[in-house]
C-alpha positions as a Python dict, from the first residue, in 0.01 Angstrom:
ca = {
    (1, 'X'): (0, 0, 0),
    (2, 'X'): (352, -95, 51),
    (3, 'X'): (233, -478, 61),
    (4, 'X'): (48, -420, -251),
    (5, 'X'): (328, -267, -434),
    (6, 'X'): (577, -544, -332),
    (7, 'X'): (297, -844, -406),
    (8, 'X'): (236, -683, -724),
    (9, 'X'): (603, -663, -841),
    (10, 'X'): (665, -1029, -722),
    (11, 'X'): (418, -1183, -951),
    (12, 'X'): (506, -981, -1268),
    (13, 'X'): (846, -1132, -1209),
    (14, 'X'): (688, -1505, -1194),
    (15, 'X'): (425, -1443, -1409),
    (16, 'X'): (471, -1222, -1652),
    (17, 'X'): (426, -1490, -1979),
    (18, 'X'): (56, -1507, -1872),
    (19, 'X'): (-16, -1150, -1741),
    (20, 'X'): (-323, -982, -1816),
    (21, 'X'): (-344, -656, -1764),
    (22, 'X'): (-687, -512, -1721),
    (23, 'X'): (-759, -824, -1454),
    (24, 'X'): (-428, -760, -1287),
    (25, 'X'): (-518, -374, -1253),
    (26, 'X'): (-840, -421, -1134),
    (27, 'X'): (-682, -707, -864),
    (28, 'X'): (-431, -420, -772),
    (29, 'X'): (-680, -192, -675),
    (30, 'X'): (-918, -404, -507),
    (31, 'X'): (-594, -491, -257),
    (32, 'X'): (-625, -151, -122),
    (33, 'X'): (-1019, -137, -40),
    (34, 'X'): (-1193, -397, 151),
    (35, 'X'): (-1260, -657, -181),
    (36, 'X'): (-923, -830, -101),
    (37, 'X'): (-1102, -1167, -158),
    (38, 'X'): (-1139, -1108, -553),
    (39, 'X'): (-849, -1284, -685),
    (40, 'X'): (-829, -1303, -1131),
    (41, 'X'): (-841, -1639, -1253),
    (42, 'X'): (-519, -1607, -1422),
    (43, 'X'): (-359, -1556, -1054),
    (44, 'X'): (-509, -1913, -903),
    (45, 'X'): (-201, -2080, -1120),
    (46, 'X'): (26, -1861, -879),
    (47, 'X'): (158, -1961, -541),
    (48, 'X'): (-122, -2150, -362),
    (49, 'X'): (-378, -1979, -582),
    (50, 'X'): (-427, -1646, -386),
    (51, 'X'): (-145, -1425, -400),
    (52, 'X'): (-169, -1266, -23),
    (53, 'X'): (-502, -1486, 51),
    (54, 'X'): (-465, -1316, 421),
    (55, 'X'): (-581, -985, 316),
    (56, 'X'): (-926, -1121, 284),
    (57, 'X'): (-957, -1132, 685),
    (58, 'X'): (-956, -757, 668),
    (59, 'X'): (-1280, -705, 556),
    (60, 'X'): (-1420, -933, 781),
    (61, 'X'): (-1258, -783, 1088),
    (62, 'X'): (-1392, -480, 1002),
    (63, 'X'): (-1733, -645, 985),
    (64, 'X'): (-1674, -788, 1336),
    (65, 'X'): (-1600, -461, 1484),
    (66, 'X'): (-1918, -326, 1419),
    (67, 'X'): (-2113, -614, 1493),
    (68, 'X'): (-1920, -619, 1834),
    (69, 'X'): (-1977, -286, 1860),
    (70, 'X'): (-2336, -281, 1807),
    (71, 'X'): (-2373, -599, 2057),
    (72, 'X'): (-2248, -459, 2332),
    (73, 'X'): (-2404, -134, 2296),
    (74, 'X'): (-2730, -364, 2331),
    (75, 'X'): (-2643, -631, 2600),
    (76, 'X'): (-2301, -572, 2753),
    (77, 'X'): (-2515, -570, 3086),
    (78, 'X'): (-2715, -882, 3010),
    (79, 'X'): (-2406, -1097, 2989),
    (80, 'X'): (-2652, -1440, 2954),
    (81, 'X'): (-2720, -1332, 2649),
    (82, 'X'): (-2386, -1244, 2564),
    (83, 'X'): (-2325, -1623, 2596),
    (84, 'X'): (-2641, -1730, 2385),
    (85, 'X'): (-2521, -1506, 2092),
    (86, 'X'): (-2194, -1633, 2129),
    (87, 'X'): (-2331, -2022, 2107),
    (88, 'X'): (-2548, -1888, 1782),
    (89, 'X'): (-2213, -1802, 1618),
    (90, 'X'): (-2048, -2138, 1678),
    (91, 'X'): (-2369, -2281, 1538),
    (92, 'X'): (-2301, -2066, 1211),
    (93, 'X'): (-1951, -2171, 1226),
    (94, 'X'): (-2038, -2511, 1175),
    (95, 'X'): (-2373, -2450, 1000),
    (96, 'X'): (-2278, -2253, 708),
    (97, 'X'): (-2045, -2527, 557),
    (98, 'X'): (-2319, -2770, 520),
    (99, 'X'): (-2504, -2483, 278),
    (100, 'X'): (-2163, -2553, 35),
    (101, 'X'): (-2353, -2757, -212),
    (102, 'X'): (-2714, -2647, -124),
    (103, 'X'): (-2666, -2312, -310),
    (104, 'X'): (-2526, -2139, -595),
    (105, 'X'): (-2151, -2139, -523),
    (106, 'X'): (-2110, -1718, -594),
    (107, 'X'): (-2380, -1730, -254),
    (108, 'X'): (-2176, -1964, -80),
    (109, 'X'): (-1835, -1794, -147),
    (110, 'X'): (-1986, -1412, -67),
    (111, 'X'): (-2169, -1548, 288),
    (112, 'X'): (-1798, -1667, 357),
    (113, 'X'): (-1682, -1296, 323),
    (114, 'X'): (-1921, -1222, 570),
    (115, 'X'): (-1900, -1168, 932),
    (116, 'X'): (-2154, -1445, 1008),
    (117, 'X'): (-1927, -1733, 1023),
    (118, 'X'): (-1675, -1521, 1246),
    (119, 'X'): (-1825, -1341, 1456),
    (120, 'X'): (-1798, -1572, 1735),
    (121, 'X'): (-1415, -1557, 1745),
    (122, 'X'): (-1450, -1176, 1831),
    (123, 'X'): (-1715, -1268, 2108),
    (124, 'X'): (-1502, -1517, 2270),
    (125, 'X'): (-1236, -1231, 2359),
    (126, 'X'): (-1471, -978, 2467),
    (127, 'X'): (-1646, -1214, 2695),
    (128, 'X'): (-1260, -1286, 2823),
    (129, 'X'): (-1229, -897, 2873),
    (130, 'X'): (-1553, -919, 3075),
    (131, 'X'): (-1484, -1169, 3274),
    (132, 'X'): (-1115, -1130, 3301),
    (133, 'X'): (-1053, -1152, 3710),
    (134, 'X'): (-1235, -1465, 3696),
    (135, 'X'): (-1096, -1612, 3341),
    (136, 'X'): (-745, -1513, 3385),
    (137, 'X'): (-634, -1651, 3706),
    (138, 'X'): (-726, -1997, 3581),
    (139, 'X'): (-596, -1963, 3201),
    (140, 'X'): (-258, -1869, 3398),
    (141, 'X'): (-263, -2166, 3659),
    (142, 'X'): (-364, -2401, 3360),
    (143, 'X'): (-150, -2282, 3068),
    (144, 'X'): (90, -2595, 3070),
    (145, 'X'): (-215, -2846, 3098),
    (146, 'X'): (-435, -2610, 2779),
    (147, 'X'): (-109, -2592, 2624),
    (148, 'X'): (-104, -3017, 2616),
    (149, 'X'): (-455, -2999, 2547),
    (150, 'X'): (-426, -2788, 2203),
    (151, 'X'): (-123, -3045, 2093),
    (152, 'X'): (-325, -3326, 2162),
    (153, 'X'): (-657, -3154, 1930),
    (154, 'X'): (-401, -3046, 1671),
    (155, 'X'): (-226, -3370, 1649),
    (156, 'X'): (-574, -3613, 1623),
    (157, 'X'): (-752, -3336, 1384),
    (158, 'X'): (-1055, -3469, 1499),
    (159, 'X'): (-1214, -3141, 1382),
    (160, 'X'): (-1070, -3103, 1064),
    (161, 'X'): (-1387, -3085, 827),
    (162, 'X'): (-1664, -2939, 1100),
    (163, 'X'): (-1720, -2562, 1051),
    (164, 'X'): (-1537, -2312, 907),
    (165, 'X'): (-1297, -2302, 1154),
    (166, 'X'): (-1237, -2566, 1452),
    (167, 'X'): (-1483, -2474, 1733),
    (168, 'X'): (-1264, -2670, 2033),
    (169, 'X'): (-931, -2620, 1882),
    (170, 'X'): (-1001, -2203, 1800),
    (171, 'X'): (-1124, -2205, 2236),
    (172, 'X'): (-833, -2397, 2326),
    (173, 'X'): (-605, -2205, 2131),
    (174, 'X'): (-739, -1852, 2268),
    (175, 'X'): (-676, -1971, 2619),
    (176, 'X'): (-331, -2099, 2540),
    (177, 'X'): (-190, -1828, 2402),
    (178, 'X'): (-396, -1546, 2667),
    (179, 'X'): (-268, -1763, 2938),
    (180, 'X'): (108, -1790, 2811),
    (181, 'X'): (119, -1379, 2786),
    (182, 'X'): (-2, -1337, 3111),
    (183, 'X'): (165, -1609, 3265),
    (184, 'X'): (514, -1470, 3104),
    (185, 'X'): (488, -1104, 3093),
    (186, 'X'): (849, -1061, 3095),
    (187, 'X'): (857, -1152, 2732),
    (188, 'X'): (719, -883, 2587),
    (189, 'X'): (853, -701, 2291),
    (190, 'X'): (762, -390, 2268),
    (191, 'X'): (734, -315, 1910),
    (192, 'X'): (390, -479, 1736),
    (193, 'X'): (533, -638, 1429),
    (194, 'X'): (227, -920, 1424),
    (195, 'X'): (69, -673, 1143),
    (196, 'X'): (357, -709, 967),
    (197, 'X'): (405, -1026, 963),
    (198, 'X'): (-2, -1092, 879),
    (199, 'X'): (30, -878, 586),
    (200, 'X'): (403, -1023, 461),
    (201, 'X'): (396, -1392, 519),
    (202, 'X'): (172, -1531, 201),
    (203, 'X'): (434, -1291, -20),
    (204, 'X'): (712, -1474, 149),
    (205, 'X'): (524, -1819, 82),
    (206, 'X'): (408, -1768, -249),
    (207, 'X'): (745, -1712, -357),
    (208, 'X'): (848, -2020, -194),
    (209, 'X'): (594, -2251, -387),
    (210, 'X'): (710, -2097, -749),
    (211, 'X'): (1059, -2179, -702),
    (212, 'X'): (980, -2517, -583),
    (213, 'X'): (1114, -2492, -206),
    (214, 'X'): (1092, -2803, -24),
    (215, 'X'): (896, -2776, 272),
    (216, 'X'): (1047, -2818, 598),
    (217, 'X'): (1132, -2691, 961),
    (218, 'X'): (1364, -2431, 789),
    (219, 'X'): (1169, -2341, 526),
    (220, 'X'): (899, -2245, 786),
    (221, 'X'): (1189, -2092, 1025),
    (222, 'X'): (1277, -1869, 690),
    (223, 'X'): (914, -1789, 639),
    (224, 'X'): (915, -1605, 986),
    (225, 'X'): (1225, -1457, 977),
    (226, 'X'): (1165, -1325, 641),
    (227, 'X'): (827, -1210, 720),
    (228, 'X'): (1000, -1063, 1000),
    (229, 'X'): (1214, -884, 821),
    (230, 'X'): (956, -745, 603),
    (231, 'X'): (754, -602, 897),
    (232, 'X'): (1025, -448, 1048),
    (233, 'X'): (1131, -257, 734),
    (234, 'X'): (789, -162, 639),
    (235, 'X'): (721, -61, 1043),
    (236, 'X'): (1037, 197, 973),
    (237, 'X'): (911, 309, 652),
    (238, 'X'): (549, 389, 734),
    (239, 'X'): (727, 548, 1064),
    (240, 'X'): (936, 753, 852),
    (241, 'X'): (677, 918, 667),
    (242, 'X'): (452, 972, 942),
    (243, 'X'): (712, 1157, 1117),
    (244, 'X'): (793, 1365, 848),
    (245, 'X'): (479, 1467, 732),
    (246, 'X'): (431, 1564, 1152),
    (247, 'X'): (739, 1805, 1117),
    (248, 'X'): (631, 1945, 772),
    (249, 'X'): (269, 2061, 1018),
}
């Protein structure tokens, strides 16, 4: 709510000359359910035409959940298959694109808000749970060499186009970044502000884009920071309430 509030008052400062208000109320709410993918045409002139175009992920992790959920309620001890529906949803990732200009667009865009295209992403860490004494080990004694790999994929961008997100470079990345926590568990903070920063960071850049900010390595340094920032103060806010309302039971 606190993200809404702050989005909202950001672009009524930058956009106030072409505000309209029953569209922008009906926006407002929809940020606080699960339909943060609705965005007012008047708004795609703002920022980089969704004005905290993260918030749509929410609704599709919640998708996920159940779908993961229901899976391994069914097959967590037929692991094979497992694997096949985990190769069926990197054959949606890459499928469902292709569909683009084969159907009306509203079908298109709604299938997108789905879980189908995603669901694979949530598979791929569960079946690293599973498998985690035999995964682990290797993602640990490998991390420099995956690490190389994923700069090499990110640099070519020889994916860039296939699927609706890149099958080798989403793996790769997984591994990297599993492998670099385990491999340095010394750097571990110990309060979560990735939330935060998920929920903050399209604000931040928004902002950026209406006041014409160049962008650079700084720019993107202040991004993070920024976003930073914003998690941390909204982490001791939501804190502070929580605790009192505790103390007033």
């Amino acid at each position: 709510i606190l993200c809404v509030i702050l989005n909202s008052i950001v672009i009524t400062i930058f956009m106030w000359d072409q505000l309209k208000l029953l569209p922008f109320t009906l926006f407002q709410f929809t940020q606080t359910t699960i339909f943060q993918f609705w965005t007012p045409n008047f708004l795609r002139a703002y920022g980089v035409g969704t004005p905290n175009g993260s918030l749509w992920t929410i609704g599709v992790m919640v998708q996920c959940y159940i779908i993961l959920y229901l899976i391994f309620s069914i097959y967590r001890k037929n692991k094979k298959r497992l694997f096949f529906i985990f190769l069926i949803g990197v054959l949606f990732n890459l499928g469902v694109p292709l569909l683009e200009h084969r159907i009306p667009n509203i079908i298109y865009k709604l299938i997108c808000q789905t879980f189908i295209p995603y669901y694979w992403l949530f598979i791929l860490g569960a079946l690293i749970r599973e498998y985690f004494n035999q995964i682990i080990p290797k993602l640990i004694k490998y991390n420099n060499f995956i690490i190389l790999v994923l700069l090499l994929i990110s640099f070519l961008n020889f994916e860039v186009g296939y699927g609706v997100y890149e099958t080798i470079k989403s793996i790769i990345l997984a591994f990297a970044f599993i492998g670099f926590a385990y491999k340095y568990p010394k750097l571990n903070i110990k309060k979560d502000f990735s939330y935060g920063i998920y929920l903050y960071h399209m604000i931040i850049i928004n902002i950026l884009i209406e006041i014409s900010f160049s962008c650079d390595y700084y720019t993107i340094l202040f991004v993070i920071m920024s976003s930073l920032c914003l998690s941390y103060i909204s982490n001791k806010f939501i804190k502070g309430i929580v605790l009192k309302s505790t103390d007033r039971k």
